[in-house]
mmCIF file of C-alpha atoms and ligand atoms in Angstrom:
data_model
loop_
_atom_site.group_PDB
_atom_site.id
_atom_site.type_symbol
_atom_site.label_atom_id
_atom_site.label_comp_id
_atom_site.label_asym_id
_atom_site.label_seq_id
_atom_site.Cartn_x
_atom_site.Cartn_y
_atom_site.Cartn_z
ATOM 1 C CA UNK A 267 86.449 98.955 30.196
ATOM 2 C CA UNK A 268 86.492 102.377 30.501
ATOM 3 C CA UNK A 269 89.824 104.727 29.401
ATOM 4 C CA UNK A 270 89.926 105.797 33.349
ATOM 5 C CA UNK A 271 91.466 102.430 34.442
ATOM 6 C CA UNK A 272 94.458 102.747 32.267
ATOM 7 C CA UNK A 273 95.251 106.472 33.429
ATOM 8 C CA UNK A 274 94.150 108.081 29.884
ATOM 9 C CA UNK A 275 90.620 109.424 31.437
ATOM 10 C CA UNK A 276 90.189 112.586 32.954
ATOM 11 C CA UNK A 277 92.185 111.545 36.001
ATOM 12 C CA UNK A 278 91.583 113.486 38.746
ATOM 13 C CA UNK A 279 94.430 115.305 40.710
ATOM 14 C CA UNK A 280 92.182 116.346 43.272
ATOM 15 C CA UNK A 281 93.496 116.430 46.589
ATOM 16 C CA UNK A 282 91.920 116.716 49.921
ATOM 17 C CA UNK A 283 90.778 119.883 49.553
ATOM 18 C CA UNK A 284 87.289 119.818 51.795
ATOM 19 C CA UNK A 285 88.001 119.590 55.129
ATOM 20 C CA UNK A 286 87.185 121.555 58.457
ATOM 21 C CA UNK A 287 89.099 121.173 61.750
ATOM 22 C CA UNK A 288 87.780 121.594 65.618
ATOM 23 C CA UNK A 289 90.194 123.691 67.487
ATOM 24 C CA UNK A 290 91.702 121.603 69.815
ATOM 25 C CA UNK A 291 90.794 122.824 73.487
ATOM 26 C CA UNK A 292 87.447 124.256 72.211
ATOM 27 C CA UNK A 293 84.171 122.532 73.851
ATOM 28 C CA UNK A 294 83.396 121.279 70.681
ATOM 29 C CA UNK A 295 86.877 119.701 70.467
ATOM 30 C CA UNK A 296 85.960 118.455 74.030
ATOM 31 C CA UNK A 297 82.366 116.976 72.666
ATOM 32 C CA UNK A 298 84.320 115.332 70.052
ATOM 33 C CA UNK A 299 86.633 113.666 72.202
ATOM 34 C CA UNK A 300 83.685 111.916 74.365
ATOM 35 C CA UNK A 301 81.729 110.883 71.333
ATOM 36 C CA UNK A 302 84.983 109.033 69.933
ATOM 37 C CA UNK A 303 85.246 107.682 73.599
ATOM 38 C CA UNK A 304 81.506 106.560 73.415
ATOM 39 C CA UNK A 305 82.122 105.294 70.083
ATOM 40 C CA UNK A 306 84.986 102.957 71.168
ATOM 41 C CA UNK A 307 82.791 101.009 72.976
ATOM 42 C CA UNK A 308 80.699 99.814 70.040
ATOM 43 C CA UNK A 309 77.132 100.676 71.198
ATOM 44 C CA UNK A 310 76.141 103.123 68.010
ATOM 45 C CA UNK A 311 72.683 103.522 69.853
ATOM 46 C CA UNK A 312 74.769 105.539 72.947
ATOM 47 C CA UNK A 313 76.994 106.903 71.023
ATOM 48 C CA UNK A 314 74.825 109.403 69.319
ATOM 49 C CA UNK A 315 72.407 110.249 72.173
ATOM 50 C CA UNK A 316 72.369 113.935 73.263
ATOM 51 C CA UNK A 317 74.933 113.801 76.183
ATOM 52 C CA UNK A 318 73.756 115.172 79.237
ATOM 53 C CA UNK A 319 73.858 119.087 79.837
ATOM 54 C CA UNK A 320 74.930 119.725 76.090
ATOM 55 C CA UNK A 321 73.119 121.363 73.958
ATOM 56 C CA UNK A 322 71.493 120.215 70.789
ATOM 57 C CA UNK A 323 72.510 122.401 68.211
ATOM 58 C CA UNK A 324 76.237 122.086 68.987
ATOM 59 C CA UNK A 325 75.966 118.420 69.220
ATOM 60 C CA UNK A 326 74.329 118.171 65.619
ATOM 61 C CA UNK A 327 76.815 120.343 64.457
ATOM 62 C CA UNK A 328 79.993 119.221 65.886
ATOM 63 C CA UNK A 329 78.828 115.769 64.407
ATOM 64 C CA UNK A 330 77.662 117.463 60.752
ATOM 65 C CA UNK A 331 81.418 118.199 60.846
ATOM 66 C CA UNK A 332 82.428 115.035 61.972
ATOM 67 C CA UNK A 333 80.849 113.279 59.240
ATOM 68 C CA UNK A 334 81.463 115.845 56.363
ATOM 69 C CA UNK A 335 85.419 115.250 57.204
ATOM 70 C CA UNK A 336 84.726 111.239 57.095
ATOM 71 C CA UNK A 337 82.773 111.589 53.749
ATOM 72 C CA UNK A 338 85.560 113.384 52.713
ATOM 73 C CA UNK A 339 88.274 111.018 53.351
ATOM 74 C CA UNK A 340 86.459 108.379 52.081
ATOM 75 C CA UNK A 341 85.525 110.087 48.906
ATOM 76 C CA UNK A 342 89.051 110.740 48.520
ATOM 77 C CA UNK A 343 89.864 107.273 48.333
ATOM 78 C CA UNK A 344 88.096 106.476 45.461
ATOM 79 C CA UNK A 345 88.614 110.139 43.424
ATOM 80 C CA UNK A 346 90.478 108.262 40.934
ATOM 81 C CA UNK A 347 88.127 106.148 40.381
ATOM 82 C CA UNK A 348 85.004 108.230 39.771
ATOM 83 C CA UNK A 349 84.939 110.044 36.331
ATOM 84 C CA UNK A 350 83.316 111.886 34.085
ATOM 85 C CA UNK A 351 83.461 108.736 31.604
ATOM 86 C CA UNK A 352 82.689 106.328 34.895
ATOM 87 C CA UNK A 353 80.239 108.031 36.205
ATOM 88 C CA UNK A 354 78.307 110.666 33.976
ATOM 89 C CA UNK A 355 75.602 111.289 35.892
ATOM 90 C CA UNK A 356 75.466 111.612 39.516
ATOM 91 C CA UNK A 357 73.691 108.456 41.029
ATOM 92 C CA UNK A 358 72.300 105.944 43.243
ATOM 93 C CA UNK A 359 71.881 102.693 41.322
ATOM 94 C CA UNK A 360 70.031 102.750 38.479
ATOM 95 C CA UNK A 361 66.886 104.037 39.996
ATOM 96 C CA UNK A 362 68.031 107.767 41.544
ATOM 97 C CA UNK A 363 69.793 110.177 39.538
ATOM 98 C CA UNK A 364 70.486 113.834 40.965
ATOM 99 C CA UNK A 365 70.847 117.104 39.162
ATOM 100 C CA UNK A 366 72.450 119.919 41.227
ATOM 101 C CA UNK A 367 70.699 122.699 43.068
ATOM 102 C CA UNK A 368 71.792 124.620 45.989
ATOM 103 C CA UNK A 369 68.374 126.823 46.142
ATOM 104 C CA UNK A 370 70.069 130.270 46.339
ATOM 105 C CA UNK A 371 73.168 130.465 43.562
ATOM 106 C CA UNK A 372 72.048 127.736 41.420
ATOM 107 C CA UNK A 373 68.091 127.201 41.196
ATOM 108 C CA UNK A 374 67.699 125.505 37.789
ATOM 109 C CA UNK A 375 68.848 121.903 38.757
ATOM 110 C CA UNK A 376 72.155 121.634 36.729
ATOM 111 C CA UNK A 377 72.677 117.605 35.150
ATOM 112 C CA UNK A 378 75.961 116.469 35.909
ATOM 113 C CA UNK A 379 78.630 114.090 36.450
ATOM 114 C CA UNK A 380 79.480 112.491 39.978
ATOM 115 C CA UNK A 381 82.224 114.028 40.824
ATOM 116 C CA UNK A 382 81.390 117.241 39.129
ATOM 117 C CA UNK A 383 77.740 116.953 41.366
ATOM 118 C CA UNK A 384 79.912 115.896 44.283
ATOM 119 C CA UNK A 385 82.866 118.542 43.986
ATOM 120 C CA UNK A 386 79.363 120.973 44.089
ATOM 121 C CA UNK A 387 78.045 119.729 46.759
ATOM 122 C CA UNK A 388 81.409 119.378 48.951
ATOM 123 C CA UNK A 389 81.864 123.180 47.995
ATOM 124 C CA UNK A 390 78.581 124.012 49.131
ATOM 125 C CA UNK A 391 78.986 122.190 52.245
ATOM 126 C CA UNK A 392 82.019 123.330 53.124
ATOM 127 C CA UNK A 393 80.770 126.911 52.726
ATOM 128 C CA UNK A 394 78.127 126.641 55.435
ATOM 129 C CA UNK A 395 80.281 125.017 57.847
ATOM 130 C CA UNK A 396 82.566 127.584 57.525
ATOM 131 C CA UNK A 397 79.974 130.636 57.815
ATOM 132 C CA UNK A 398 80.138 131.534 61.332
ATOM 133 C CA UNK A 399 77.076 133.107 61.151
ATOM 134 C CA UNK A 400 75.485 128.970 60.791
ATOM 135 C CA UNK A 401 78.325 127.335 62.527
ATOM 136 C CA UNK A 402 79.458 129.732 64.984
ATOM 137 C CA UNK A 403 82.625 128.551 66.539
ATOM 138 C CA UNK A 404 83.017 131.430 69.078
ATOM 139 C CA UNK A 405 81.972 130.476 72.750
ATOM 140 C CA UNK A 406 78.568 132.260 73.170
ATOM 141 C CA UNK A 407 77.557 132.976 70.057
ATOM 142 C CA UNK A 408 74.296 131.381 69.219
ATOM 143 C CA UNK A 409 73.334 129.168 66.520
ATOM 144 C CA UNK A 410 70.588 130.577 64.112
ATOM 145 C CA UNK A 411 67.052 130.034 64.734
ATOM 146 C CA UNK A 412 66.795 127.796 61.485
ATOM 147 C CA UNK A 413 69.738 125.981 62.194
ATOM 148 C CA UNK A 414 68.188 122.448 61.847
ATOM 149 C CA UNK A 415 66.902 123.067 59.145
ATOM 150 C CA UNK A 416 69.848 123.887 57.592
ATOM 151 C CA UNK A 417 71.772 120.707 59.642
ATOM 152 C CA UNK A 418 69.390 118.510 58.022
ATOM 153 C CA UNK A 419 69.676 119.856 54.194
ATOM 154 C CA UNK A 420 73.444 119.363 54.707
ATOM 155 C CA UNK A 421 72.920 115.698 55.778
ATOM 156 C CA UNK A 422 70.366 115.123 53.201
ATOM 157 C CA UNK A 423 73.104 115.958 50.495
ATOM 158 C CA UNK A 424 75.322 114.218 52.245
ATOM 159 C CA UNK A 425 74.308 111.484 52.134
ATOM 160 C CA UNK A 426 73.825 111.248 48.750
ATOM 161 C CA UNK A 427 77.472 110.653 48.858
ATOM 162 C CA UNK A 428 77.675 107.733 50.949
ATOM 163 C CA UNK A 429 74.897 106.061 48.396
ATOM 164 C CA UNK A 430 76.653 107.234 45.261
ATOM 165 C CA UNK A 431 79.518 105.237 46.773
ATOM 166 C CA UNK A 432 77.599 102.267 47.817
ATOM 167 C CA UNK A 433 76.272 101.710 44.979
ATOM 168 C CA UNK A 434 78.907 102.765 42.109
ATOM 169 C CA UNK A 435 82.292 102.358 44.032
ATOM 170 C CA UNK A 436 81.518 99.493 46.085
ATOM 171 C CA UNK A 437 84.271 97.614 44.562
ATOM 172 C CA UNK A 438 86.580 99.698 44.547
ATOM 173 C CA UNK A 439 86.095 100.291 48.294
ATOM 174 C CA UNK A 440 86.420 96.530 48.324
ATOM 175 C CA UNK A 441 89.934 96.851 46.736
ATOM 176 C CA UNK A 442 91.252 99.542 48.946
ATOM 177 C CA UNK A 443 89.810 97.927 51.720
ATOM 178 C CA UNK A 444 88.373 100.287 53.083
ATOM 179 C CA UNK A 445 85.130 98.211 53.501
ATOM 180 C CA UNK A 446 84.677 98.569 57.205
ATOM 181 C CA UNK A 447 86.140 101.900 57.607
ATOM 182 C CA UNK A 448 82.613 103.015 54.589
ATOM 183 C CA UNK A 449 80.562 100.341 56.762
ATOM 184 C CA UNK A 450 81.260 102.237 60.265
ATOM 185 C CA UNK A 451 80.755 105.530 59.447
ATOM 186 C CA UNK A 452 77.793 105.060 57.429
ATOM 187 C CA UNK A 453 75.864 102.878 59.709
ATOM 188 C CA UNK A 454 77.121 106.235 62.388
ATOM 189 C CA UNK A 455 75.685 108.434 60.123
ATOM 190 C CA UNK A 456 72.559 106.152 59.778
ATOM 191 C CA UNK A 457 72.364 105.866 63.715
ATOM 192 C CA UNK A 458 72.665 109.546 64.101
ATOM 193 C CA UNK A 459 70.355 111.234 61.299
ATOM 194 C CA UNK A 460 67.306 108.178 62.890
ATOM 195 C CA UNK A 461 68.243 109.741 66.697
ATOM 196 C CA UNK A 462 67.091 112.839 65.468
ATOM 197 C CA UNK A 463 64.776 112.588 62.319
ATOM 198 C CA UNK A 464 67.489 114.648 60.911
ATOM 199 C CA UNK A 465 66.504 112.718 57.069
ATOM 200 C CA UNK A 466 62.870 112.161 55.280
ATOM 201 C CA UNK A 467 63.003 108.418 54.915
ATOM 202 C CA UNK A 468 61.859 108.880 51.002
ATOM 203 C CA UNK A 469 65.253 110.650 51.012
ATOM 204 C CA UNK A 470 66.583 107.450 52.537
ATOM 205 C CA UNK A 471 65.214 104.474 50.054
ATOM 206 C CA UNK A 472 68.364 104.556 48.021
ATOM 207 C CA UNK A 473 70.155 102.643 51.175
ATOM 208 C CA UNK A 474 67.010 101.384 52.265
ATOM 209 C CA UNK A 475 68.168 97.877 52.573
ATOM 210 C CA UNK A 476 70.942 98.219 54.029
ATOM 211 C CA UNK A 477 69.783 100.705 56.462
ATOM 212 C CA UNK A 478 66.955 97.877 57.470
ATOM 213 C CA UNK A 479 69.918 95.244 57.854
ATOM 214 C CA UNK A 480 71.868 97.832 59.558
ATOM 215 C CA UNK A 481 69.365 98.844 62.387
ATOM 216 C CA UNK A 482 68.552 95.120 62.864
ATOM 217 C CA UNK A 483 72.348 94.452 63.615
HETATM 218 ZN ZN1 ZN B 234 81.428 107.825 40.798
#
Protein backbone atom coordinates (compact mmCIF):
# COMPACT_ATOMS: atom_id res chain seq x y z
CA UNK A 1 0.00 0.00 0.00
CA UNK A 2 1.54 2.91 -0.98
CA UNK A 3 2.31 6.09 1.69
CA UNK A 4 -0.17 8.26 -0.73
CA UNK A 5 -3.35 6.60 0.69
CA UNK A 6 -2.69 7.61 4.20
CA UNK A 7 -1.93 11.41 3.25
CA UNK A 8 2.03 11.07 4.00
CA UNK A 9 2.91 10.96 0.01
CA UNK A 10 3.57 13.81 -1.96
CA UNK A 11 -0.06 14.89 -1.86
CA UNK A 12 -0.90 17.05 -4.37
CA UNK A 13 -2.55 20.53 -3.68
CA UNK A 14 -3.09 21.11 -7.16
CA UNK A 15 -6.07 22.86 -8.03
CA UNK A 16 -7.85 23.38 -11.23
CA UNK A 17 -5.48 25.30 -12.69
CA UNK A 18 -5.87 24.28 -16.69
CA UNK A 19 -8.80 25.49 -17.96
CA UNK A 20 -9.99 27.75 -20.97
CA UNK A 21 -13.44 29.40 -21.24
CA UNK A 22 -15.65 30.33 -24.57
CA UNK A 23 -16.91 33.80 -24.25
CA UNK A 24 -20.35 33.56 -23.87
CA UNK A 25 -22.16 35.28 -26.97
CA UNK A 26 -19.15 34.43 -29.23
CA UNK A 27 -20.03 31.96 -32.31
CA UNK A 28 -17.97 29.56 -30.82
CA UNK A 29 -19.98 29.88 -27.57
CA UNK A 30 -22.98 29.55 -30.01
CA UNK A 31 -21.33 26.18 -31.70
CA UNK A 32 -20.96 24.95 -28.28
CA UNK A 33 -24.35 25.38 -27.27
CA UNK A 34 -25.77 23.22 -30.38
CA UNK A 35 -23.25 20.47 -29.95
CA UNK A 36 -24.41 20.08 -26.15
CA UNK A 37 -28.00 20.27 -27.69
CA UNK A 38 -27.01 17.49 -30.25
CA UNK A 39 -25.37 15.70 -27.57
CA UNK A 40 -28.52 15.51 -25.36
CA UNK A 41 -30.06 13.43 -27.63
CA UNK A 42 -27.65 10.52 -27.32
CA UNK A 43 -26.70 9.87 -30.99
CA UNK A 44 -22.62 10.39 -30.56
CA UNK A 45 -22.48 9.63 -34.43
CA UNK A 46 -24.58 13.26 -35.03
CA UNK A 47 -23.27 14.84 -32.53
CA UNK A 48 -19.83 15.30 -33.88
CA UNK A 49 -20.62 15.72 -37.61
CA UNK A 50 -19.52 19.06 -39.16
CA UNK A 51 -22.80 21.11 -38.76
CA UNK A 52 -23.95 22.63 -41.75
CA UNK A 53 -22.40 26.07 -42.97
CA UNK A 54 -19.63 25.92 -40.16
CA UNK A 55 -16.46 25.71 -40.78
CA UNK A 56 -14.02 22.99 -39.98
CA UNK A 57 -11.31 24.45 -38.25
CA UNK A 58 -13.50 26.24 -35.68
CA UNK A 59 -15.49 23.18 -35.13
CA UNK A 60 -12.25 21.05 -34.32
CA UNK A 61 -11.19 23.66 -32.24
CA UNK A 62 -14.09 24.73 -30.27
CA UNK A 63 -14.31 20.88 -29.50
CA UNK A 64 -10.20 20.54 -28.76
CA UNK A 65 -11.34 22.99 -26.04
CA UNK A 66 -14.23 21.24 -25.11
CA UNK A 67 -12.46 18.18 -24.38
CA UNK A 68 -9.17 19.67 -22.89
CA UNK A 69 -11.65 21.35 -20.11
CA UNK A 70 -13.39 17.71 -19.61
CA UNK A 71 -9.91 15.99 -19.34
CA UNK A 72 -9.26 18.48 -17.00
CA UNK A 73 -12.03 18.05 -14.64
CA UNK A 74 -11.74 14.62 -14.70
CA UNK A 75 -8.07 14.56 -14.06
CA UNK A 76 -8.80 16.67 -11.23
CA UNK A 77 -10.78 14.17 -9.63
CA UNK A 78 -8.32 11.76 -9.20
CA UNK A 79 -5.06 14.36 -8.53
CA UNK A 80 -4.87 12.94 -5.20
CA UNK A 81 -4.64 9.91 -6.21
CA UNK A 82 -1.89 9.91 -8.83
CA UNK A 83 1.70 10.27 -7.38
CA UNK A 84 5.00 10.29 -7.83
CA UNK A 85 5.19 7.00 -5.54
CA UNK A 86 1.72 5.70 -7.43
CA UNK A 87 2.56 6.32 -10.51
CA UNK A 88 6.38 6.84 -11.41
CA UNK A 89 6.29 6.65 -14.78
CA UNK A 90 3.75 7.99 -17.02
CA UNK A 91 1.64 5.04 -18.50
CA UNK A 92 -0.82 3.01 -20.24
CA UNK A 93 -0.89 -0.45 -18.68
CA UNK A 94 2.01 -2.20 -18.54
CA UNK A 95 2.75 -2.18 -22.19
CA UNK A 96 3.07 1.91 -23.08
CA UNK A 97 5.18 4.09 -21.14
CA UNK A 98 5.73 7.87 -22.30
CA UNK A 99 8.67 10.14 -21.80
CA UNK A 100 7.95 13.87 -22.40
CA UNK A 101 8.67 15.88 -25.50
CA UNK A 102 7.03 18.90 -26.76
CA UNK A 103 9.38 19.10 -30.08
CA UNK A 104 10.38 22.80 -29.70
CA UNK A 105 11.40 23.57 -25.74
CA UNK A 106 12.04 20.12 -24.74
CA UNK A 107 13.45 17.71 -27.59
CA UNK A 108 15.31 15.06 -25.55
CA UNK A 109 12.25 12.97 -24.32
CA UNK A 110 12.38 13.71 -20.50
CA UNK A 111 11.28 10.17 -18.21
CA UNK A 112 8.84 11.06 -15.78
CA UNK A 113 6.16 10.57 -13.40
CA UNK A 114 2.31 10.79 -14.34
CA UNK A 115 1.41 13.64 -13.04
CA UNK A 116 4.70 15.33 -13.52
CA UNK A 117 4.25 14.04 -17.59
CA UNK A 118 0.64 15.14 -17.27
CA UNK A 119 1.11 18.64 -15.43
CA UNK A 120 3.65 18.97 -18.84
CA UNK A 121 1.48 18.16 -21.08
CA UNK A 122 -1.67 20.19 -19.60
CA UNK A 123 0.87 23.21 -19.63
CA UNK A 124 1.70 22.67 -23.06
CA UNK A 125 -1.77 22.36 -24.06
CA UNK A 126 -3.02 25.03 -22.45
CA UNK A 127 -0.36 27.23 -24.08
CA UNK A 128 -1.54 26.59 -27.63
CA UNK A 129 -5.06 27.06 -26.91
CA UNK A 130 -4.35 30.16 -25.55
CA UNK A 131 -1.98 31.50 -28.51
CA UNK A 132 -4.25 33.42 -30.59
CA UNK A 133 -2.11 33.17 -33.28
CA UNK A 134 -3.38 28.91 -33.32
CA UNK A 135 -6.65 29.49 -31.67
CA UNK A 136 -7.71 32.77 -32.75
CA UNK A 137 -10.73 33.83 -30.85
CA UNK A 138 -11.31 37.17 -32.69
CA UNK A 139 -14.20 37.05 -35.36
CA UNK A 140 -12.27 37.00 -38.71
CA UNK A 141 -9.14 36.11 -37.92
CA UNK A 142 -8.08 32.97 -39.62
CA UNK A 143 -6.81 29.85 -38.30
CA UNK A 144 -3.18 28.91 -39.44
CA UNK A 145 -2.57 26.96 -42.44
CA UNK A 146 -1.17 23.98 -40.26
CA UNK A 147 -3.79 24.14 -37.90
CA UNK A 148 -4.77 20.40 -38.06
CA UNK A 149 -1.90 19.43 -37.69
CA UNK A 150 -1.43 21.03 -34.69
CA UNK A 151 -5.39 20.00 -33.56
CA UNK A 152 -4.38 16.55 -33.98
CA UNK A 153 -0.88 16.58 -31.91
CA UNK A 154 -2.98 18.15 -29.12
CA UNK A 155 -5.51 15.24 -29.24
CA UNK A 156 -2.86 12.73 -29.65
CA UNK A 157 -1.42 13.88 -26.17
CA UNK A 158 -4.52 14.08 -24.99
CA UNK A 159 -5.47 11.32 -25.05
CA UNK A 160 -2.83 9.82 -23.46
CA UNK A 161 -4.63 11.13 -20.50
CA UNK A 162 -7.82 9.50 -20.82
CA UNK A 163 -5.68 5.99 -21.14
CA UNK A 164 -3.36 6.80 -18.27
CA UNK A 165 -6.66 7.03 -16.39
CA UNK A 166 -8.26 4.01 -17.76
CA UNK A 167 -5.88 2.02 -17.06
CA UNK A 168 -4.17 3.24 -13.62
CA UNK A 169 -7.15 5.15 -11.95
CA UNK A 170 -9.90 3.08 -13.02
CA UNK A 171 -10.79 2.39 -9.53
CA UNK A 172 -10.58 5.20 -8.21
CA UNK A 173 -12.94 6.64 -10.86
CA UNK A 174 -15.05 3.73 -9.71
CA UNK A 175 -15.03 5.19 -6.12
CA UNK A 176 -15.81 8.72 -6.99
CA UNK A 177 -18.21 7.58 -9.31
CA UNK A 178 -17.46 9.25 -11.79
CA UNK A 179 -17.61 6.12 -14.07
CA UNK A 180 -20.07 7.36 -16.61
CA UNK A 181 -19.20 10.92 -16.50
CA UNK A 182 -14.96 9.18 -17.84
CA UNK A 183 -17.22 6.69 -20.03
CA UNK A 184 -19.16 9.68 -21.93
CA UNK A 185 -16.63 11.87 -22.67
CA UNK A 186 -14.19 9.42 -23.74
CA UNK A 187 -16.32 7.43 -26.02
CA UNK A 188 -17.09 11.62 -27.37
CA UNK A 189 -13.67 12.01 -27.75
CA UNK A 190 -13.39 8.53 -29.46
CA UNK A 191 -16.46 9.45 -31.77
CA UNK A 192 -14.95 12.72 -32.65
CA UNK A 193 -11.04 12.10 -33.30
CA UNK A 194 -12.67 8.64 -35.85
CA UNK A 195 -15.12 11.57 -37.65
CA UNK A 196 -12.12 13.16 -38.62
CA UNK A 197 -8.96 10.84 -38.59
CA UNK A 198 -7.86 13.39 -36.17
CA UNK A 199 -5.57 10.12 -34.29
CA UNK A 200 -3.09 7.35 -36.00
CA UNK A 201 -4.82 4.24 -34.77
CA UNK A 202 -1.16 2.83 -33.57
CA UNK A 203 -1.56 5.92 -31.34
CA UNK A 204 -4.90 4.42 -30.37
CA UNK A 205 -4.03 0.55 -29.31
CA UNK A 206 -3.66 1.49 -25.70
CA UNK A 207 -7.75 1.79 -25.61
CA UNK A 208 -8.02 -0.41 -28.40
CA UNK A 209 -10.53 -2.62 -26.80
CA UNK A 210 -12.53 -0.55 -25.53
CA UNK A 211 -12.64 1.70 -28.43
CA UNK A 212 -13.79 -1.66 -30.53
CA UNK A 213 -16.60 -2.26 -27.77
CA UNK A 214 -17.30 1.33 -27.84
CA UNK A 215 -17.96 1.85 -31.66
CA UNK A 216 -19.95 -1.44 -31.66
CA UNK A 217 -22.33 0.08 -28.93
ZN1 LIG B 1 -1.50 8.18 -12.13
Amino acid sequence: MSLALFGLGNKSSKTVKHFKRIPEGSHQHDMMKHAAATLGSGNLKLAVQLPEGEDLNEWIAVNTVDFFNQINMLYGTITEHCTTESCPVMSAGPKYEYHWADGTSVKKPIKCSAPKYIDYLMTWVQDQLDNETIFPSKIGTSFPRNFITIAKTILKRLFRVYAHIYHAHFDDIISLKEEAHLNTSFKHFIYFVHEFTLIEKKELSPMQELIDRMMKA
